[in-house]
CSV table of C-alpha atoms and ligand atoms in Angstrom, one decimal:
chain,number,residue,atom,x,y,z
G,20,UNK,CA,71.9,-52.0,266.4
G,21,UNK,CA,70.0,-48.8,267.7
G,22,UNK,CA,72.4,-49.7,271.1
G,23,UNK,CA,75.5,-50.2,269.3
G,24,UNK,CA,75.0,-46.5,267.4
G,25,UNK,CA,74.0,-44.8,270.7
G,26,UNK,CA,77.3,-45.9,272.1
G,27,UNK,CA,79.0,-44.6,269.2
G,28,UNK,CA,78.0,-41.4,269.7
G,29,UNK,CA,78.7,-41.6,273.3
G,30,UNK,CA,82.0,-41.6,272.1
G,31,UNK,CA,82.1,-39.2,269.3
G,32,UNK,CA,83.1,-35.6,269.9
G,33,UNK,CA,81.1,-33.9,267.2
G,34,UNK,CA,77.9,-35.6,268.4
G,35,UNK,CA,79.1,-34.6,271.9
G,36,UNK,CA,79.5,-31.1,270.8
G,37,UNK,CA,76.0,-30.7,269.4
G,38,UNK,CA,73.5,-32.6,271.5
G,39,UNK,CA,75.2,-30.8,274.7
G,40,UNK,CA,74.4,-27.1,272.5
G,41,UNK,CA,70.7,-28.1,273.1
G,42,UNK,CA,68.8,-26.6,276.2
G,43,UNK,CA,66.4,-30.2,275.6
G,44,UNK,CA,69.2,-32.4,275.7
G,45,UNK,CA,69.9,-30.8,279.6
G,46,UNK,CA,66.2,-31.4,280.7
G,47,UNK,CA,66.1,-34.7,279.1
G,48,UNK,CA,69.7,-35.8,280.9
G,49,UNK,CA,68.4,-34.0,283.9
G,50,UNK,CA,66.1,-37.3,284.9
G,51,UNK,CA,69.1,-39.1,285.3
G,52,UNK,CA,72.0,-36.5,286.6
G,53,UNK,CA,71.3,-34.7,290.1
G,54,UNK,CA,72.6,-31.1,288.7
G,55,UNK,CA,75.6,-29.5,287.8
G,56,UNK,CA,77.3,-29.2,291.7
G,57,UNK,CA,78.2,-31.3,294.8
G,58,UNK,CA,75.4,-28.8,296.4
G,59,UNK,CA,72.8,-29.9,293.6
G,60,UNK,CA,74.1,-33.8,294.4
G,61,UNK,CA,74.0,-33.2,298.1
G,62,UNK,CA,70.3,-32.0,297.9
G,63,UNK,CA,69.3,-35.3,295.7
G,64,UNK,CA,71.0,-37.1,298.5
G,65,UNK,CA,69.4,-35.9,301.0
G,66,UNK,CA,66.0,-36.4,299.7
G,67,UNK,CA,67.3,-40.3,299.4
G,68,UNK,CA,68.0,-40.2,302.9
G,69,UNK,CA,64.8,-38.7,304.1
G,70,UNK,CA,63.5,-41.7,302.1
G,71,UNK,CA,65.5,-44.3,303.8
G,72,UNK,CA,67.8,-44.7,301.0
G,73,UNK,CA,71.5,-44.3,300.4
G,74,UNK,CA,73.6,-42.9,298.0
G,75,UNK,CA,76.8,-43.3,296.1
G,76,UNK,CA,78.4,-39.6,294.7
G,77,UNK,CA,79.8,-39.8,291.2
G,78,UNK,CA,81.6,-36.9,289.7
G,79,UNK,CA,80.7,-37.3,286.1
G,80,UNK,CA,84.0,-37.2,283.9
G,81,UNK,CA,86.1,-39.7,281.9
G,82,UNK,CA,89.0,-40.1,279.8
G,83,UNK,CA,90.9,-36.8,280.6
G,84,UNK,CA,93.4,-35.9,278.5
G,85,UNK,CA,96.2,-34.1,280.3
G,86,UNK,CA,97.7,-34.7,284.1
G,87,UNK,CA,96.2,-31.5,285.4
G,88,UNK,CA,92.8,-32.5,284.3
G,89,UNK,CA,93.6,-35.5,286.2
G,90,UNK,CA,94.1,-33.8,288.9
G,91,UNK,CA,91.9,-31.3,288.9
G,92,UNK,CA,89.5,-34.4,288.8
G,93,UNK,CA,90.4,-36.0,291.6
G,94,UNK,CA,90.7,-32.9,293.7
G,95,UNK,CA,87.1,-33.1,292.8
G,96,UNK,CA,86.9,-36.5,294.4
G,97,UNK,CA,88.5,-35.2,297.4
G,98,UNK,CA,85.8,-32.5,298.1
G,99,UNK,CA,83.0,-34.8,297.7
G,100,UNK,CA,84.7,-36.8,300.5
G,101,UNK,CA,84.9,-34.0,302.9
G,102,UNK,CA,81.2,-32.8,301.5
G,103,UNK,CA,79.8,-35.8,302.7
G,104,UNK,CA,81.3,-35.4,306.1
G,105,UNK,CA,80.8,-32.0,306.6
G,106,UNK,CA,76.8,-32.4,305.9
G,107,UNK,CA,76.6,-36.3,307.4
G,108,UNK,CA,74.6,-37.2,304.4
G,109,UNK,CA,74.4,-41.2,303.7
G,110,UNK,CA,76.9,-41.5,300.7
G,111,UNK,CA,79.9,-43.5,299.9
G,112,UNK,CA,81.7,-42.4,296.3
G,113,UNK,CA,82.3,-44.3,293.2
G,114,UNK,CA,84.8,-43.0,290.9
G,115,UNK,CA,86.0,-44.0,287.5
G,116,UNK,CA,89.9,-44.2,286.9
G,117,UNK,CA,89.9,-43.0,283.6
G,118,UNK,CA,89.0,-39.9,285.2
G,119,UNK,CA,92.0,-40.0,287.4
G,120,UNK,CA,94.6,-40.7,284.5
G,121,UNK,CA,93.9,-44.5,283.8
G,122,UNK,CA,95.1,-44.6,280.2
G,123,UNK,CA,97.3,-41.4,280.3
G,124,UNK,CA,99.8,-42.1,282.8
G,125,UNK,CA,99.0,-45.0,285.5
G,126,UNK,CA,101.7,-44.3,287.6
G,127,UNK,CA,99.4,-41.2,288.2
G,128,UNK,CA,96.4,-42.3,288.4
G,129,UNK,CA,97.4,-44.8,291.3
G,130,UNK,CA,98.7,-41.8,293.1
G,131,UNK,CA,95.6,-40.2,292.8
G,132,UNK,CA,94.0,-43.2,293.8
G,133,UNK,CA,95.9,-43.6,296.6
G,134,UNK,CA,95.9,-40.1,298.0
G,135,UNK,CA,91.7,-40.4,297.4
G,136,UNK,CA,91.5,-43.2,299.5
G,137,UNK,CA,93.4,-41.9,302.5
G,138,UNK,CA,91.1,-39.1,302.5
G,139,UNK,CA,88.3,-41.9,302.7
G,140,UNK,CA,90.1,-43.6,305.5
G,141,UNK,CA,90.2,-40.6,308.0
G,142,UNK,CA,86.7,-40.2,307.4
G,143,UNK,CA,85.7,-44.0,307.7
G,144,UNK,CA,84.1,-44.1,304.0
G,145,UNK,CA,84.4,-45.9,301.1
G,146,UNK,CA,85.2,-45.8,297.5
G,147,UNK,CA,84.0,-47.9,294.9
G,148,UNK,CA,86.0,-48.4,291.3
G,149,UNK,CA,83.5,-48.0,288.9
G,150,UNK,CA,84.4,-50.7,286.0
G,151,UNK,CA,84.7,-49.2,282.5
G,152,UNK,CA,84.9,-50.8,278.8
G,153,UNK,CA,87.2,-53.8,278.2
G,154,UNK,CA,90.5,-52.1,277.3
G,155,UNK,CA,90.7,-51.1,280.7
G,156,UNK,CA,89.4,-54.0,282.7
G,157,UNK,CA,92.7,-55.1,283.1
G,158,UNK,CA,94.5,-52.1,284.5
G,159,UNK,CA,91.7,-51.7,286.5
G,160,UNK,CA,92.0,-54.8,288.4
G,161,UNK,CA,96.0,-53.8,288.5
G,162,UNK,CA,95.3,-50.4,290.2
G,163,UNK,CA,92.9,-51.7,292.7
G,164,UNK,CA,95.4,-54.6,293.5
G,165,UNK,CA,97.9,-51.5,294.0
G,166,UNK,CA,95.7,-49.9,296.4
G,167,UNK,CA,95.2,-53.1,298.2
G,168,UNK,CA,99.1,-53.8,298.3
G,169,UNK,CA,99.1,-50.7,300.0
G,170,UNK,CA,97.2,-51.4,303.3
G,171,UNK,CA,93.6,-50.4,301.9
G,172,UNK,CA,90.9,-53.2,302.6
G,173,UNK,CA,87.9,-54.0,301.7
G,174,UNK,CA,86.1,-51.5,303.9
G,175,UNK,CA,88.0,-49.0,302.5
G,176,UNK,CA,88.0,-50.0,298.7
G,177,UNK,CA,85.8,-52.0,296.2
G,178,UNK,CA,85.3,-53.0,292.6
G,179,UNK,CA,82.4,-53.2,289.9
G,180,UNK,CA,81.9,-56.5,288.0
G,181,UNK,CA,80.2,-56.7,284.8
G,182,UNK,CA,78.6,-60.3,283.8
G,183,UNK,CA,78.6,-59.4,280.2
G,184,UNK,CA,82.3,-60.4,280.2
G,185,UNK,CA,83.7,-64.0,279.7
G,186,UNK,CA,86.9,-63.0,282.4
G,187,UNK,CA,84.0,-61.9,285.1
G,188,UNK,CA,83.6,-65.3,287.1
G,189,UNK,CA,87.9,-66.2,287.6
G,190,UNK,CA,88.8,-62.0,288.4
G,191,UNK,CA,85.6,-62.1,291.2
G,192,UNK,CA,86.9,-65.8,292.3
G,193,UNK,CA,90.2,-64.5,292.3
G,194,UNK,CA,89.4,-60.6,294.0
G,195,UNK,CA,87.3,-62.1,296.7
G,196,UNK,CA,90.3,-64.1,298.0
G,197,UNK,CA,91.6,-60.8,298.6
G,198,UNK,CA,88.0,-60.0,301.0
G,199,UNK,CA,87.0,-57.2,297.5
G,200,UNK,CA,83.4,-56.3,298.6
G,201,UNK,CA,81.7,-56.1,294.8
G,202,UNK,CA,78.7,-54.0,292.8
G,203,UNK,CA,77.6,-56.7,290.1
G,204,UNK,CA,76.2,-54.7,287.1
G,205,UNK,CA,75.6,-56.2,283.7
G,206,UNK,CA,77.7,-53.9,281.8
G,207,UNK,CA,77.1,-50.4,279.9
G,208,UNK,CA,79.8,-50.4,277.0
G,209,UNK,CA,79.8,-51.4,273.4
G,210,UNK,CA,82.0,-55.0,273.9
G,211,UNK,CA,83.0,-57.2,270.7
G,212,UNK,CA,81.9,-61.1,271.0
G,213,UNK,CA,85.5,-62.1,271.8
G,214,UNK,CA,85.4,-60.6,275.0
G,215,UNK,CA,81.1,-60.4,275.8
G,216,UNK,CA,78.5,-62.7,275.8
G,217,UNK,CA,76.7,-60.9,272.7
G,218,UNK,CA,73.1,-62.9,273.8
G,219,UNK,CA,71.2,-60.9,276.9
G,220,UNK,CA,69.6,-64.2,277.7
G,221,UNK,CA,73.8,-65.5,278.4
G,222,UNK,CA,74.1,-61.8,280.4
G,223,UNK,CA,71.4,-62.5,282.5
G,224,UNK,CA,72.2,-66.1,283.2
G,225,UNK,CA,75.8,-64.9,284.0
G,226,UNK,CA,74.4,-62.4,286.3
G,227,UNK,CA,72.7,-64.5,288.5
G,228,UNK,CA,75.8,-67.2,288.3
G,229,UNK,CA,77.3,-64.2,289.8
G,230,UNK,CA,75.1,-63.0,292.1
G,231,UNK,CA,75.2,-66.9,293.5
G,232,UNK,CA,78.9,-66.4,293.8
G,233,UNK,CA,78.7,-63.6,295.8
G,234,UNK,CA,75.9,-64.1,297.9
G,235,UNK,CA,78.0,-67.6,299.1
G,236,UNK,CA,80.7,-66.0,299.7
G,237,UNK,CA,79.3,-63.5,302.5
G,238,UNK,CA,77.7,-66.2,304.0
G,239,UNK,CA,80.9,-67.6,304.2
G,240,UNK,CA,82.4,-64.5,305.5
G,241,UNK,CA,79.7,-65.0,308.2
G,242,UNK,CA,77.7,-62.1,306.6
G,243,UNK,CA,79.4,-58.8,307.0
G,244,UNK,CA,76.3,-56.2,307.3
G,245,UNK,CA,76.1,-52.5,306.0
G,246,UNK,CA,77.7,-50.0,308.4
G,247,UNK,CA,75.7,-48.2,310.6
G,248,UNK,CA,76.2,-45.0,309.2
G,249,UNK,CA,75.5,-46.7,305.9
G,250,UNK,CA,78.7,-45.5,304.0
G,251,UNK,CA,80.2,-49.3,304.2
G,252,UNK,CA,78.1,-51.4,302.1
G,253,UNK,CA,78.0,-55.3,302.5
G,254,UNK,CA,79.9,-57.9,300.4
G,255,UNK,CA,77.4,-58.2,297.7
G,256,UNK,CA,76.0,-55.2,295.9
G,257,UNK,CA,73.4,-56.4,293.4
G,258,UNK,CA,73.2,-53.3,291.0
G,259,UNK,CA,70.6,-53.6,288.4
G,260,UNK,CA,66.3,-52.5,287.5
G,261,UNK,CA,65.9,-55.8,286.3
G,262,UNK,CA,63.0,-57.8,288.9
G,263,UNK,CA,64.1,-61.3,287.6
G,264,UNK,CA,67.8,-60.7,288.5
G,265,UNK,CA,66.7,-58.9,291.9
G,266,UNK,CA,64.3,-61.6,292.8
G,267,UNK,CA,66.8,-64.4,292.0
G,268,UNK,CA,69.6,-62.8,294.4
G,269,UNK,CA,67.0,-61.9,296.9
G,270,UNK,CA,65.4,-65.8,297.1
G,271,UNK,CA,68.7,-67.2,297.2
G,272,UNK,CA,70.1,-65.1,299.8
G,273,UNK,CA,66.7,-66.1,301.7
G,274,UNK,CA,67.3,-69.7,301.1
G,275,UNK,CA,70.6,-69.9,302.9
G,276,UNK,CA,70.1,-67.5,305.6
G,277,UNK,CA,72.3,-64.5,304.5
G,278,UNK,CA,70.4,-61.5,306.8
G,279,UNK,CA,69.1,-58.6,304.6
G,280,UNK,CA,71.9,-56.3,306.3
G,281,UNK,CA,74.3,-57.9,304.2
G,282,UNK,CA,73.1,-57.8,300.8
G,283,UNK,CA,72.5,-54.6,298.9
G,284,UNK,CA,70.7,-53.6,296.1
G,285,UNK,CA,71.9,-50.4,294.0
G,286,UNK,CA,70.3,-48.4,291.1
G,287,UNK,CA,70.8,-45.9,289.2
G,288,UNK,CA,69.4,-41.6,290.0
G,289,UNK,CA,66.5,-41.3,288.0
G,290,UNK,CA,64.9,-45.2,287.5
G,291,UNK,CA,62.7,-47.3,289.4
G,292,UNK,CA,62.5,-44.8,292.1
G,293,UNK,CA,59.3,-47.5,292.9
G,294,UNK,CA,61.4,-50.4,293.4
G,295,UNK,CA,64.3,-48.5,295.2
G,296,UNK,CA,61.2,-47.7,297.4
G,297,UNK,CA,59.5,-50.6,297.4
G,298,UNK,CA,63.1,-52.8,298.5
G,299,UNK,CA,64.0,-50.1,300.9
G,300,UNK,CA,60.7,-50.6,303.0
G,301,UNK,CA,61.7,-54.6,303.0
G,302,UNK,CA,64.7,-53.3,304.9
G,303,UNK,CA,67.3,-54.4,302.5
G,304,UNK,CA,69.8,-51.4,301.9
G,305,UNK,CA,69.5,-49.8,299.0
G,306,UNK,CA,72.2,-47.0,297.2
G,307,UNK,CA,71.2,-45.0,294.5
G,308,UNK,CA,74.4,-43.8,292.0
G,309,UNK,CA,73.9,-40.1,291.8
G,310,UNK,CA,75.9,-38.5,289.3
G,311,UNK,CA,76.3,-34.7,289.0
G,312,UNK,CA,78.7,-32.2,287.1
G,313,UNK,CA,79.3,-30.8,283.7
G,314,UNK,CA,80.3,-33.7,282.0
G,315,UNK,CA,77.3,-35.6,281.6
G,316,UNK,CA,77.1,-36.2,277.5
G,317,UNK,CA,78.7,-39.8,277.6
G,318,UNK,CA,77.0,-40.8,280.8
G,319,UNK,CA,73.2,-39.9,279.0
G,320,UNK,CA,74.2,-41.6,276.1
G,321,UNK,CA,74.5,-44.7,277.5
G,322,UNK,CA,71.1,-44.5,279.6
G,323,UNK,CA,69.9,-44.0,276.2
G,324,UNK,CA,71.4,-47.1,274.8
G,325,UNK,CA,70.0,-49.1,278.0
G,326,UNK,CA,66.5,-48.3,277.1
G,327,UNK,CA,65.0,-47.2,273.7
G,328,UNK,CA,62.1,-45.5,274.9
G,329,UNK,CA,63.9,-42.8,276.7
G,330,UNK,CA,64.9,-42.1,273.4
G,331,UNK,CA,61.2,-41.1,272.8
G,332,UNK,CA,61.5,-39.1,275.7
G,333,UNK,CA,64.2,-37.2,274.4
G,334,UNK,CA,62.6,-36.6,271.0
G,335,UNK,CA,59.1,-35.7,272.7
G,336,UNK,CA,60.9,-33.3,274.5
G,337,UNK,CA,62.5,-32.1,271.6
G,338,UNK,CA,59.0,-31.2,269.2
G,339,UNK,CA,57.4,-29.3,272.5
G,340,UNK,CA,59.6,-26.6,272.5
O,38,LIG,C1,74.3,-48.5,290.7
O,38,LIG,C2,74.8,-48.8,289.3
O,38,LIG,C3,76.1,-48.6,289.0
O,38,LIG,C4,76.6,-49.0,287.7
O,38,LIG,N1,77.9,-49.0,287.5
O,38,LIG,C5,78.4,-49.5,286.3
O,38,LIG,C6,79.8,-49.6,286.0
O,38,LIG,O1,80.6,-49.3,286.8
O,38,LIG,N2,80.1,-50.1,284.8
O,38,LIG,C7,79.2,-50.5,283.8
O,38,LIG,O2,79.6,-51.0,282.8
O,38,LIG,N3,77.9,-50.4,284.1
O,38,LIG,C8,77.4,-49.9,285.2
O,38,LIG,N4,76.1,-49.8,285.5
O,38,LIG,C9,75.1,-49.9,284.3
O,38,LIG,C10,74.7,-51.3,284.1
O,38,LIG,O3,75.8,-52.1,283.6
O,38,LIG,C11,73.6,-51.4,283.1
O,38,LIG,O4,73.9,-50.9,281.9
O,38,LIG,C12,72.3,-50.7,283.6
O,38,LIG,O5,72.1,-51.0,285.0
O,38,LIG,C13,71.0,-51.2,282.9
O,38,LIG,O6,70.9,-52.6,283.0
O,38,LIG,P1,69.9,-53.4,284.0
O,38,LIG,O7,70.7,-54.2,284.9
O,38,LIG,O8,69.0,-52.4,284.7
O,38,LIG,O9,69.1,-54.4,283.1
O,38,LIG,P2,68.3,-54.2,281.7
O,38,LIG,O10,68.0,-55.6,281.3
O,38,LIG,O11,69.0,-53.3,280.8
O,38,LIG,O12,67.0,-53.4,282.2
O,38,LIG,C14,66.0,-54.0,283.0
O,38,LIG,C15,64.9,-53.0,283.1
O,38,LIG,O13,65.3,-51.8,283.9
O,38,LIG,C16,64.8,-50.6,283.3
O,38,LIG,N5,65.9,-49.8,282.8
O,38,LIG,C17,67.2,-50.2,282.6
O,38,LIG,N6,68.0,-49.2,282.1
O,38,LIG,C18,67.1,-48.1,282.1
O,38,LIG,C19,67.3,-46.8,281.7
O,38,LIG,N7,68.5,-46.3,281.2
O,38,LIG,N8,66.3,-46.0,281.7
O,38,LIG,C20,65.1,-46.4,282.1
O,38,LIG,N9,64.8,-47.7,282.5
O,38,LIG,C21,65.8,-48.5,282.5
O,38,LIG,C22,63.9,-51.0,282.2
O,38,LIG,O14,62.6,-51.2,282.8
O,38,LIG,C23,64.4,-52.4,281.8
O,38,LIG,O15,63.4,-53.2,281.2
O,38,LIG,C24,75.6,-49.5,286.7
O,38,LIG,C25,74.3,-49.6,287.1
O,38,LIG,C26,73.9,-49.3,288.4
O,38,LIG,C27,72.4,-49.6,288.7
């Protein structure tokens, strides 16, 4: 209920418009968003690094409205790119396509796309497609199959999974034919009950179903291991705070021999920096999703939705002042 609401107003303009006129809503979203500039992102980076942890830049941004905003956007993109090799930090980029003209003109947005991912190429890095609410899923999958028509692999380009969705399992069977290296999250959107498991106890048992999948299918792809410079993460990317799903992918990638260089675990700038810790001394690699830029409203909103007592955190901020 108190989820559903939150990602209402994740959505809604007028609630966007006030909580972004507070100061407190700022140094609440501040635990979770690096700063307001690549330098502020490239800073949080670094201090991963220094930590023997890597990092995956997101521009925050969705759902722009006009083609130069588009662009602009993924001019954005491009900067990160040559950012991250012009200071060597340990960073690949995630991007969302909505931000690139998904919705407004796809034709567009694949150009974008495309002309993002060549920049990647010459520098040997890679760009993740974040995976957005159902509406899009589809396109999503359409665009990425674009890119890989195109000559882009799966070194160069990958995909997030959600295991909230029924469709999930057959577009992962049917991606990894194409050798898509995958971030399995559980899924951050507001989905009806045609399209979601509404249970969490169905999510989580979907998650690890999926995690299974992937795990096998590195093994069978005789384990492709993170990159040295760690920009190129492994097959499986296992993207979530929760121990239970960690500890299942983690056992069963023990159990048939997949090395820890080829499975990844990912969370999110601001949580669990313990267990980011704790699984980076085990000497799996582990990315953290550092967002940073003006447009941070819809991204807070849902880490508020994920968990009610940051809510608390919010409000408590809130009454000090
Ligand atoms: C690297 C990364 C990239 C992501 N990319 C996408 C994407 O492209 N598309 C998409 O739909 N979703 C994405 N997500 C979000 C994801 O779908 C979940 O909404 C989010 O990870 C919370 O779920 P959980 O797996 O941690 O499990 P949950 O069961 O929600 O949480 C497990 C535990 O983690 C901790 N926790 C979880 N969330 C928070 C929070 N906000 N604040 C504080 N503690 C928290 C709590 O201790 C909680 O009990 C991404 C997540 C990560 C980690």
């Amino acid at each position: 209920m108190l989820r559903s609401f939150l990602i209402y107003l994740s959505k809604a303009g007028w609630a966007q418009r006030m909580v972004t006129g507070w100061k407190l809503a700022w140094m609440t979203a501040s635990r979770f968003v690096a700063g307001e500039s690549i330098l502020d992102a490239i800073r949080a980076i670094q201090e991963l690094n220094d930590k023997g942890i890597l990092a995956t830049f997101d521009q925050l941004g969705e759902h722009t409205t006009t083609a130069e905003e588009a662009t602009q956007s993924a001019e954005g993109i491009l900067a990160i790119l040559d950012e991250i090799d012009k200071t060597g930090v340990k960073s690949n980029v995630s991007i969302k396509l909505t931000q690139i003209g998904m919705g407004l003109d796809d034709s567009l947005c694949c150009e974008n796309l495309i002309r993002i991912l060549n920049r990647a190429k010459e520098y040997k890095n890679f760009v993740r497609i974040d995976m957005e609410d159902s509406p899009y899923t589809a396109t999503t999958i359409e665009l990425l199959n674009c890119a890989l028509d195109s000559g882009f692999d799966g070194q160069s380009v990958g995909l997030v999974v959600q295991s909230y969705l029924y469709r999930t399992e057959e577009d992962t069977r049917k991606l990894l034919e194409r050798g898509v290296r995958f971030r399995l999250v559980k899924g951050a959107y507001q989905e009806p009950p045609e399209q979601a498991y509404p249970k969490k106890a169905d999510v989580d048992a979907n998650f690890d179903l999926l995690s299974k999948i992937l795990i096998d299918a590195a093994f069978a792809a005789r384990s492709p291991a993170i990159s040295e410079d760690g920009r190129i993460p492994p097959l499986p990317a296992i993207a979530t705070h929760d121990e239970k799903r960690i500890d299942f992918a983690r056992q069963y990638a023990e159990k048939i021999g997949l090395p820890k260089k080829a499975l990844e675990f990912q969370m999110l700038y601001g949580i669990r920096r313990d267990l980011q810790e704790q699984l980076a001394a085990e000497g799996y690699p582990v990315r953290v999703y550092v967002p940073f830029g003006t447009h941070w409203y819809p991204y807070f909103m849902r880490r508020l939705a994920e968990r009610p007592a940051n809510i608390w955190f919010f409000v408590s901020n809130f009454f000090r002042k």
